[in-house]
PDB file of C-alpha atoms in Angstrom:
ATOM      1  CA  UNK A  42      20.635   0.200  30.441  1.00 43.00           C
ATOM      2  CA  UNK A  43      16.911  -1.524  31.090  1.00 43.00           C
ATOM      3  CA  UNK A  44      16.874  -5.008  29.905  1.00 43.00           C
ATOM      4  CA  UNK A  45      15.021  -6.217  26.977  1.00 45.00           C
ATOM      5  CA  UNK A  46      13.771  -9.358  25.866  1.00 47.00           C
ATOM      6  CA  UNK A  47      15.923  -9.125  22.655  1.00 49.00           C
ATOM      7  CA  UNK A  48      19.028  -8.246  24.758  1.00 51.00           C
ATOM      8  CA  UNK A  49      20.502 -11.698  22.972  1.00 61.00           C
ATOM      9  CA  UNK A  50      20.215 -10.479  19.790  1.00 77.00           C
ATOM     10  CA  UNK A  51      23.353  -8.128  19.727  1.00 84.00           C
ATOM     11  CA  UNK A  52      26.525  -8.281  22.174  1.00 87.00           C
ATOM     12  CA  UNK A  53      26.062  -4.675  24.412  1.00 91.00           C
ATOM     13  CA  UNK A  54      28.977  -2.822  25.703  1.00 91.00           C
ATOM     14  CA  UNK A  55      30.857  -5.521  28.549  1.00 89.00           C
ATOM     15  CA  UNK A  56      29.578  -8.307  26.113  1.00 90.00           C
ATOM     16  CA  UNK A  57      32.210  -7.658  23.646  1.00 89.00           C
ATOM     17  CA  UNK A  58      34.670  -9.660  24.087  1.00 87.00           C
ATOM     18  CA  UNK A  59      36.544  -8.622  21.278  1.00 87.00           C
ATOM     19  CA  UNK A  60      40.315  -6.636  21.721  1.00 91.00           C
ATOM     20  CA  UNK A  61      39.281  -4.139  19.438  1.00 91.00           C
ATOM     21  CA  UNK A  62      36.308  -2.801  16.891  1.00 92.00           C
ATOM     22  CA  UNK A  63      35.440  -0.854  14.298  1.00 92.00           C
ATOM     23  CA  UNK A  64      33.106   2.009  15.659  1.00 91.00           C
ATOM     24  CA  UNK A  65      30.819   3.487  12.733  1.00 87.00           C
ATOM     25  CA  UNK A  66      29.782   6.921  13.146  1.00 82.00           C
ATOM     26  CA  UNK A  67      28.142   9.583  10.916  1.00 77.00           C
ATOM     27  CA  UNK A  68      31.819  10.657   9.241  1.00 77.00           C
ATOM     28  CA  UNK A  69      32.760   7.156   8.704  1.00 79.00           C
ATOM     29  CA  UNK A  70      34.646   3.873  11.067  1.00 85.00           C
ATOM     30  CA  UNK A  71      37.663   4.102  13.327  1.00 87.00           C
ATOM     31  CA  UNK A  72      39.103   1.057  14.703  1.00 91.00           C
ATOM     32  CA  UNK A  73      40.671   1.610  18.327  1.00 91.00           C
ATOM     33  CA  UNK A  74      40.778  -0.524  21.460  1.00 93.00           C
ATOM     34  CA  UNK A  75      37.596  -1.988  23.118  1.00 90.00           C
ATOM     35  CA  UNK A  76      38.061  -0.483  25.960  1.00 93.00           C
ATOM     36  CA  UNK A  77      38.279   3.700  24.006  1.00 91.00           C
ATOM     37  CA  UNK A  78      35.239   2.651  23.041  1.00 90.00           C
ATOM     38  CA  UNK A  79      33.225   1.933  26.092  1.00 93.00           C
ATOM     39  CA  UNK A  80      34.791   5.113  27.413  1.00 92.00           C
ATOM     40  CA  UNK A  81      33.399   6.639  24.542  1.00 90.00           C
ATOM     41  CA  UNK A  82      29.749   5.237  24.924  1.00 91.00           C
ATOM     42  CA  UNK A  83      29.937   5.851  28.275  1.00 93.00           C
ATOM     43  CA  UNK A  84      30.725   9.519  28.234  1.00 92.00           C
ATOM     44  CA  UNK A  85      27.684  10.478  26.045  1.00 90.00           C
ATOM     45  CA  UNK A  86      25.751   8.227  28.305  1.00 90.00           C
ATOM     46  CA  UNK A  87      24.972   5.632  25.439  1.00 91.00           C
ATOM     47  CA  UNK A  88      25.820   1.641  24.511  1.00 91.00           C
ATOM     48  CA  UNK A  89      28.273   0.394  22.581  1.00 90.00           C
ATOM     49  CA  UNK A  90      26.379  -2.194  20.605  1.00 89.00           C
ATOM     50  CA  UNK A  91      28.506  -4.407  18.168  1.00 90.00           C
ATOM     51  CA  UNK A  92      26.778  -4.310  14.847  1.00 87.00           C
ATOM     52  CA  UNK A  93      28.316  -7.093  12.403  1.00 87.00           C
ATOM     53  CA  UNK A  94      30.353  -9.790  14.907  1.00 88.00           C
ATOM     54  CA  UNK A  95      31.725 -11.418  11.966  1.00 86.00           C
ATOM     55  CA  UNK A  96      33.448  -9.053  11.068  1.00 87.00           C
ATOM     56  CA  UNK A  97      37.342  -8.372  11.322  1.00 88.00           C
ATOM     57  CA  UNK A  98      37.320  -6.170  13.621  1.00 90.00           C
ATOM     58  CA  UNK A  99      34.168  -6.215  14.758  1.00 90.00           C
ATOM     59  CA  UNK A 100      31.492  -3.209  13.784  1.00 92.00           C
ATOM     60  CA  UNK A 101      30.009  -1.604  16.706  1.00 93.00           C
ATOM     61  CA  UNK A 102      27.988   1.190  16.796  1.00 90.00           C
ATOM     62  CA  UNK A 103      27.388   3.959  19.720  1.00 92.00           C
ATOM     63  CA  UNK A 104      23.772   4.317  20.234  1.00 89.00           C
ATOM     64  CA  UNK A 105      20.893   4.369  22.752  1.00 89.00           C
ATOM     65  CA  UNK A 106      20.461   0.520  22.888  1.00 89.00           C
ATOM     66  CA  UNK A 107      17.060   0.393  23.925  1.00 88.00           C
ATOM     67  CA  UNK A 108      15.599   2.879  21.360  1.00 89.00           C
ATOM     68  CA  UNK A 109      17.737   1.073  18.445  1.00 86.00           C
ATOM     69  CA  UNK A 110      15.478  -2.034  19.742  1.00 87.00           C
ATOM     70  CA  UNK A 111      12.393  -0.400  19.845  1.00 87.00           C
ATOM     71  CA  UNK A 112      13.071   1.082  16.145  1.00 87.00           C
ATOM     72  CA  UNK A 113      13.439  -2.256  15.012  1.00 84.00           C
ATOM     73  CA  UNK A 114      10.617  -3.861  16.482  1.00 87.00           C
ATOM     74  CA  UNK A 115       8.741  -0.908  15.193  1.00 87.00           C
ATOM     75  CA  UNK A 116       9.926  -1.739  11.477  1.00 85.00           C
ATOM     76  CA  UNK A 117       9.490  -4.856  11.856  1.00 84.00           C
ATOM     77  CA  UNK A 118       5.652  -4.474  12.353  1.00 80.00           C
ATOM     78  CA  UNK A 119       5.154  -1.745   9.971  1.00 79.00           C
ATOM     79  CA  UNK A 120       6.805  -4.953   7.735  1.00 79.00           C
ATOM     80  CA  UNK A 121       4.141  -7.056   8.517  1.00 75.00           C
ATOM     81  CA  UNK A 122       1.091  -5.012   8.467  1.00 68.00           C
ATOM     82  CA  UNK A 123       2.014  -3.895   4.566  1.00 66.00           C
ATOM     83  CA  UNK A 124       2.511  -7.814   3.849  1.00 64.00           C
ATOM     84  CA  UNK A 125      -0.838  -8.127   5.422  1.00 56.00           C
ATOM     85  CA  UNK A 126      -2.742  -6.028   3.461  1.00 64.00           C
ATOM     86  CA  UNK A 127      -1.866  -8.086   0.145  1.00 67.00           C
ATOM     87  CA  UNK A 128      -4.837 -10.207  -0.204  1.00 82.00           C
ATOM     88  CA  UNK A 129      -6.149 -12.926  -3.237  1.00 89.00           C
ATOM     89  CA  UNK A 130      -8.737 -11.997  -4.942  1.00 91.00           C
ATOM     90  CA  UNK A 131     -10.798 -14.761  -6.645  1.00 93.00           C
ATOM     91  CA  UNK A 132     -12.016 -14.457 -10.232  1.00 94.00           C
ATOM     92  CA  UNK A 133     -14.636 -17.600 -11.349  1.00 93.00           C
ATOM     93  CA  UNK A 134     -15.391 -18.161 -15.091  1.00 92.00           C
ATOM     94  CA  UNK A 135     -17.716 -20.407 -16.499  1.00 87.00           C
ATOM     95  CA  UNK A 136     -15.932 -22.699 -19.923  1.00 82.00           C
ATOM     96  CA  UNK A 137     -18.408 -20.731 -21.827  1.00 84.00           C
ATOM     97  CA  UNK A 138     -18.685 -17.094 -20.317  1.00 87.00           C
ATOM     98  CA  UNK A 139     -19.940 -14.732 -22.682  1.00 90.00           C
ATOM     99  CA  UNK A 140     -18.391 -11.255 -23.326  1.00 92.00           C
ATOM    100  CA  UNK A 141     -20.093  -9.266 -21.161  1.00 92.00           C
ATOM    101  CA  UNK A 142     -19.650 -11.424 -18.094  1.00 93.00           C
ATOM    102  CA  UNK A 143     -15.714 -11.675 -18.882  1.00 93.00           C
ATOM    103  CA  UNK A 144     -15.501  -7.874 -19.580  1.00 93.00           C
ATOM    104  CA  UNK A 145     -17.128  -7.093 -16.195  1.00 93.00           C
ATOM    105  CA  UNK A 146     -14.460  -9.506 -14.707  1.00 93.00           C
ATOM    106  CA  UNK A 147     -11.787  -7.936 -16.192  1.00 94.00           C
ATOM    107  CA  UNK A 148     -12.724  -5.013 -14.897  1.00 93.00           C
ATOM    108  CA  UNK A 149     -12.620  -6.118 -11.518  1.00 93.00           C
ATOM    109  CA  UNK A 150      -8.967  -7.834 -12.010  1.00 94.00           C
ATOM    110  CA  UNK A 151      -7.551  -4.476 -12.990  1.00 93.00           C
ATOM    111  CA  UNK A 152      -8.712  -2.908 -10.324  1.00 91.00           C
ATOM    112  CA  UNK A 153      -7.283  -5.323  -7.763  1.00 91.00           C
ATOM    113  CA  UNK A 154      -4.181  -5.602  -9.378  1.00 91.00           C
ATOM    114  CA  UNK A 155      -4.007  -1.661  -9.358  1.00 90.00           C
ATOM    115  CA  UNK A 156      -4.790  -2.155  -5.607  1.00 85.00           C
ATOM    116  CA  UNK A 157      -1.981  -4.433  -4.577  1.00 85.00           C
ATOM    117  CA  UNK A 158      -3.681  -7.789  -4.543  1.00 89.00           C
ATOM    118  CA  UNK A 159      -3.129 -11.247  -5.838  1.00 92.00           C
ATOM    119  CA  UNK A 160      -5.529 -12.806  -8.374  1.00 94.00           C
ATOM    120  CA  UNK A 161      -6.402 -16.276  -8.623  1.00 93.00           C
ATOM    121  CA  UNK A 162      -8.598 -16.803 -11.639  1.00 94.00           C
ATOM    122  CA  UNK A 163     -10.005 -20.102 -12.625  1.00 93.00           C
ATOM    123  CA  UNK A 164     -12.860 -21.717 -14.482  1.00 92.00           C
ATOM    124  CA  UNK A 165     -14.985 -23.790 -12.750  1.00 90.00           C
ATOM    125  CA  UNK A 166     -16.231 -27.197 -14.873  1.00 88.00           C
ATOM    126  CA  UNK A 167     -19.405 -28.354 -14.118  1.00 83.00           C
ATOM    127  CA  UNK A 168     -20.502 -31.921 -14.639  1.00 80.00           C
ATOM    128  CA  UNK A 169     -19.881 -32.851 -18.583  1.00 77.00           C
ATOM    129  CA  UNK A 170     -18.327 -29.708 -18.955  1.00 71.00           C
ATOM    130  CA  UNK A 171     -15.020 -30.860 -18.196  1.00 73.00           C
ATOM    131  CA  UNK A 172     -14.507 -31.535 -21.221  1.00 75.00           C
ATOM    132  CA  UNK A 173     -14.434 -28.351 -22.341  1.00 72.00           C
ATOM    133  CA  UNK A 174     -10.892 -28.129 -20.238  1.00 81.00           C
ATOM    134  CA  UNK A 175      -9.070 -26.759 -23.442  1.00 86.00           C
ATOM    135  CA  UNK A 176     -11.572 -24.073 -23.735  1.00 88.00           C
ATOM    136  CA  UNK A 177     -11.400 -23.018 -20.250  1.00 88.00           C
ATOM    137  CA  UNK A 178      -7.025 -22.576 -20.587  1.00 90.00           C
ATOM    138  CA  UNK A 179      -7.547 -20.570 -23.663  1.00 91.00           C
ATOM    139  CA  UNK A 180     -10.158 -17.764 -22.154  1.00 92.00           C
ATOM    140  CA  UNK A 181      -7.275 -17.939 -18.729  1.00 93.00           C
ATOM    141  CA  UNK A 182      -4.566 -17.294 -21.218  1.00 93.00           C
ATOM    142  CA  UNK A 183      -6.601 -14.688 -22.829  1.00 93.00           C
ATOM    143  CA  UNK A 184      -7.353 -13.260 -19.119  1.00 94.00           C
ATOM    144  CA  UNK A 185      -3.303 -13.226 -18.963  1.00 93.00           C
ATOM    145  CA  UNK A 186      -2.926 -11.337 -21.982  1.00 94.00           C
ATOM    146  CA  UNK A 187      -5.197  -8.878 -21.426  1.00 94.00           C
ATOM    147  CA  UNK A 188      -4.005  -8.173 -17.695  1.00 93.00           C
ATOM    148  CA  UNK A 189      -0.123  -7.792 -18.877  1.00 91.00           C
ATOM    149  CA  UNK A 190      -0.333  -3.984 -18.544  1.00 91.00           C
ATOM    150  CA  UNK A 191      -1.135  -4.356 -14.352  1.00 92.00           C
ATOM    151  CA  UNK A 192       0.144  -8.064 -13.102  1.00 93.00           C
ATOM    152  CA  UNK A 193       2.513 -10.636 -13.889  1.00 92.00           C
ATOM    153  CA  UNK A 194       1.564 -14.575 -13.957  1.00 92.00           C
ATOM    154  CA  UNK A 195       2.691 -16.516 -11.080  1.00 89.00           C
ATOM    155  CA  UNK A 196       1.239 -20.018 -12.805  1.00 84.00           C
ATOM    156  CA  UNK A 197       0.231 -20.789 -15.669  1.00 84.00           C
ATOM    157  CA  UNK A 198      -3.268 -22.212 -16.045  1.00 89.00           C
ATOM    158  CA  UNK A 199      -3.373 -25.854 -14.219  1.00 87.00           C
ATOM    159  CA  UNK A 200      -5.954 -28.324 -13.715  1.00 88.00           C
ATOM    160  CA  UNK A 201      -7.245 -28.979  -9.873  1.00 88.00           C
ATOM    161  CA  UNK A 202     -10.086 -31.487  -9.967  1.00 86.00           C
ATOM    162  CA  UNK A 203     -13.376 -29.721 -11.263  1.00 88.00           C
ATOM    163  CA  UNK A 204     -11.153 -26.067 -11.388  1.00 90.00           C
ATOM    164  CA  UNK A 205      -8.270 -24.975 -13.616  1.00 91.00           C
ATOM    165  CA  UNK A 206      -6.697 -21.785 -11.830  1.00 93.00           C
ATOM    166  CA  UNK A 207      -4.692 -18.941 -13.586  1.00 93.00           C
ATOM    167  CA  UNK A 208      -2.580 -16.722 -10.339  1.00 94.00           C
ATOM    168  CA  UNK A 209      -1.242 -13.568 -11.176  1.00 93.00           C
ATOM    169  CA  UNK A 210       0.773 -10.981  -8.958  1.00 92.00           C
ATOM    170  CA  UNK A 211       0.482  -7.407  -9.266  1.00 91.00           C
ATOM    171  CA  UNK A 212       3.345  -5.360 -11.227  1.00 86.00           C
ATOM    172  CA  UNK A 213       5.203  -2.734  -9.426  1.00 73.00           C
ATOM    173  CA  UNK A 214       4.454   0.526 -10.513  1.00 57.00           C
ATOM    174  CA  UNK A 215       7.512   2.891 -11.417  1.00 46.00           C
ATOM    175  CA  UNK A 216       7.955   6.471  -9.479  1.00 44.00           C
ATOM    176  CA  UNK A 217       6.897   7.672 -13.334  1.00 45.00           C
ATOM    177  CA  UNK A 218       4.025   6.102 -13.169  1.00 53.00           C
ATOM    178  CA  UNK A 219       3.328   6.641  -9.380  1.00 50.00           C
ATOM    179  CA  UNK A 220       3.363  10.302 -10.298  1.00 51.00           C
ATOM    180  CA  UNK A 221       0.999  10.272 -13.080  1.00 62.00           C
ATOM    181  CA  UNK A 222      -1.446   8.460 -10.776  1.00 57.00           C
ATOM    182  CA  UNK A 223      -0.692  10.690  -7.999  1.00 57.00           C
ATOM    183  CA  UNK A 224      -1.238  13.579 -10.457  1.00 63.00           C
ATOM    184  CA  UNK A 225      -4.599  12.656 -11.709  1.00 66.00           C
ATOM    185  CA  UNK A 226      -5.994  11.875  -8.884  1.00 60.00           C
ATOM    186  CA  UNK A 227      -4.749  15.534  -7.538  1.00 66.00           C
ATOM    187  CA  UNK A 228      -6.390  16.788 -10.635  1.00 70.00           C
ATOM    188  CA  UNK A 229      -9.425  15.013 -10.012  1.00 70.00           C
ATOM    189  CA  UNK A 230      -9.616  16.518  -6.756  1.00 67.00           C
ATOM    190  CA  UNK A 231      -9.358  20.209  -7.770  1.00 70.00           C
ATOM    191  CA  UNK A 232     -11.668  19.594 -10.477  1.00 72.00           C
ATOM    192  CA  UNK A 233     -14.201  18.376  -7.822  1.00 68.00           C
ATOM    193  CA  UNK A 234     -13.467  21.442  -5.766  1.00 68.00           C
ATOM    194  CA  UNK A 235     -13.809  23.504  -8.195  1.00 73.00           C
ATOM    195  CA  UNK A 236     -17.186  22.150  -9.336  1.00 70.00           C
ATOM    196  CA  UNK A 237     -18.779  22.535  -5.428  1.00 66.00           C
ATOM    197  CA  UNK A 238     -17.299  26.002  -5.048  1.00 68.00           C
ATOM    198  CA  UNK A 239     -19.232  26.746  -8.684  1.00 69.00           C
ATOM    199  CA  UNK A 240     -22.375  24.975  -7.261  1.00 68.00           C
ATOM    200  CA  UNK A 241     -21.804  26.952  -3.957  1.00 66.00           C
ATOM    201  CA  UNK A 242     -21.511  30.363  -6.082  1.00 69.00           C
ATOM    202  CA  UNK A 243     -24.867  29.898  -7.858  1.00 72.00           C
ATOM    203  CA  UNK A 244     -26.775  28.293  -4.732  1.00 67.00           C
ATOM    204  CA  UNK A 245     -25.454  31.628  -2.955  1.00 67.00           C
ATOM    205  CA  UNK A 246     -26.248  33.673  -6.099  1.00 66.00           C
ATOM    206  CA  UNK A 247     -30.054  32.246  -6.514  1.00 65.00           C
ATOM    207  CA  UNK A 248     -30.846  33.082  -2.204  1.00 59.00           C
ATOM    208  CA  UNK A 249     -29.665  36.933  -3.471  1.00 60.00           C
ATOM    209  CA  UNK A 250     -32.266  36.916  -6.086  1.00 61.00           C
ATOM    210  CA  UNK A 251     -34.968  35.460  -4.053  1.00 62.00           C
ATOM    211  CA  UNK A 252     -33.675  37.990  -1.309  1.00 59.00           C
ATOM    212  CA  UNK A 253     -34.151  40.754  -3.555  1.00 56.00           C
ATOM    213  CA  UNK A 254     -37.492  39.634  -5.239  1.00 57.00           C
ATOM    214  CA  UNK A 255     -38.857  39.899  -2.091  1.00 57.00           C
ATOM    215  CA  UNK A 256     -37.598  43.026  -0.764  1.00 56.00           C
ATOM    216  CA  UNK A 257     -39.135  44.652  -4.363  1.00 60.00           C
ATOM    217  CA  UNK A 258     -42.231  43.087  -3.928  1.00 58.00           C
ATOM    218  CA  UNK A 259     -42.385  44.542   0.106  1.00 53.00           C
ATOM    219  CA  UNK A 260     -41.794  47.717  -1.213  1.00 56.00           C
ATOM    220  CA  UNK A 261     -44.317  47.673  -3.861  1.00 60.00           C
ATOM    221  CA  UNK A 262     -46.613  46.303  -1.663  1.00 53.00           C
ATOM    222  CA  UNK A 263     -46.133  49.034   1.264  1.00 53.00           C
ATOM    223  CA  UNK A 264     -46.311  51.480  -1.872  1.00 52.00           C
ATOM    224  CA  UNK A 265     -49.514  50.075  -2.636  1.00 56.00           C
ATOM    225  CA  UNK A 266     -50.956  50.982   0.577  1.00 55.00           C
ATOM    226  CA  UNK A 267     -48.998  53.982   1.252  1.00 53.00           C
ATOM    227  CA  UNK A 268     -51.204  54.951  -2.386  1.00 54.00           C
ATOM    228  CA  UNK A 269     -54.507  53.533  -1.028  1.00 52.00           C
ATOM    229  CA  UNK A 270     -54.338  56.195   1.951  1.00 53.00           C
TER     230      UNK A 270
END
């Protein structure tokens, strides 16, 4: 077996010292000697690799060590990169935003919240404003309320300095739900299609026309002359 620079991680084959293990397989666990077991791994030219070392006896599994490594590793960054692409969004207010200007914001919120993303909301007091602080937590709460539908609050609405922030996580869509979306969008889709294979149909049908237009008026014309002789 090639080394590997997790090889600490998990006790392979001649590092188990236990007397015996459990070895799980695909029709369930079988405790036997240590020793069966290596024999085991060995003859179909895999590791032994014990699995849960805590346990009583011992859980080991017979696998191809280095692949079982490279799975992980490979999970482990698909892990990361999905964590990655959550991202905050920031939503600004004024304490006196007017309806069209939070509407338009809204928008916006539910789309990123739809998309996966964090929102931090906050109002932003400028100067005297601040005292307007009461008016700024009602239109968050408001924000809140209207948002319940696609995210969750995190924190309520808290004053930092000039800015009182609102954060709110996005909710997890159920398979239900997941499937309506994915349906829609599919529906979406073939109605598109459809539309540019109509728009094709008459684009192709008008070039016929114009063909034939001008294959009458050829043949009128060489009438013409043909008539003229």
């Amino acid at each position: 077996m090639k080394g590997d620079n997790n090889k600490n991680q998990y006790r392979v084959n001649d590092e188990i010292h236990a007397k015996e293990v459990r070895v799980a397989g695909e029709n369930g666990a079988v405790v036997m000697p240590i020793q069966q077991a290596l024999d085991m791994a060995r003859q179909r030219e895999l590791d032994l690799v014990e699995i849960s070392p805590n346990a009583q006896p011992p859980v080991c599994r017979i696998i191809d060590y280095s692949k079982f490594l490279y799975q992980q590793k490979r999970h482990q960054k698909e892990m990361k990169q999905k964590q990655a692409k959550v991202e905050v969004k920031e939503i600004r207010f004024g304490p006196q935003t007017d309806e069209h200007d939070y509407a338009f914001k809204l928008k916006h919120a539910k789309e990123f919240l739809e998309e996966g993303n964090k929102v931090r909301a906050y109002v932003f007091f400028r100067g005297r404003s601040i005292l307007f602080k009461e008016q700024g937590e009602v239109l968050l709460l408001r924000f809140a309320n209207d948002l319940e539908d696609y995210g969750k609050v995190e924190a309520l609405p808290k004053l930092e300095g000039k800015k009182m922030f609102l954060f709110m996580a996005p909710k997890k869509a159920s398979g239900a739900k997941k499937s309506q979306q994915r349906a829609d969008r599919e529906k979406r889709d073939a109605e598109a299609e459809q539309a540019a294979e109509a728009d094709e149909e008459r684009r192709q049908a008008a070039v016929n026309l114009s063909n034939v237009k001008g294959a009458d008026a050829l043949r009128n014309l060489t009438f013409d002359e043909e008539g003229k002789e």
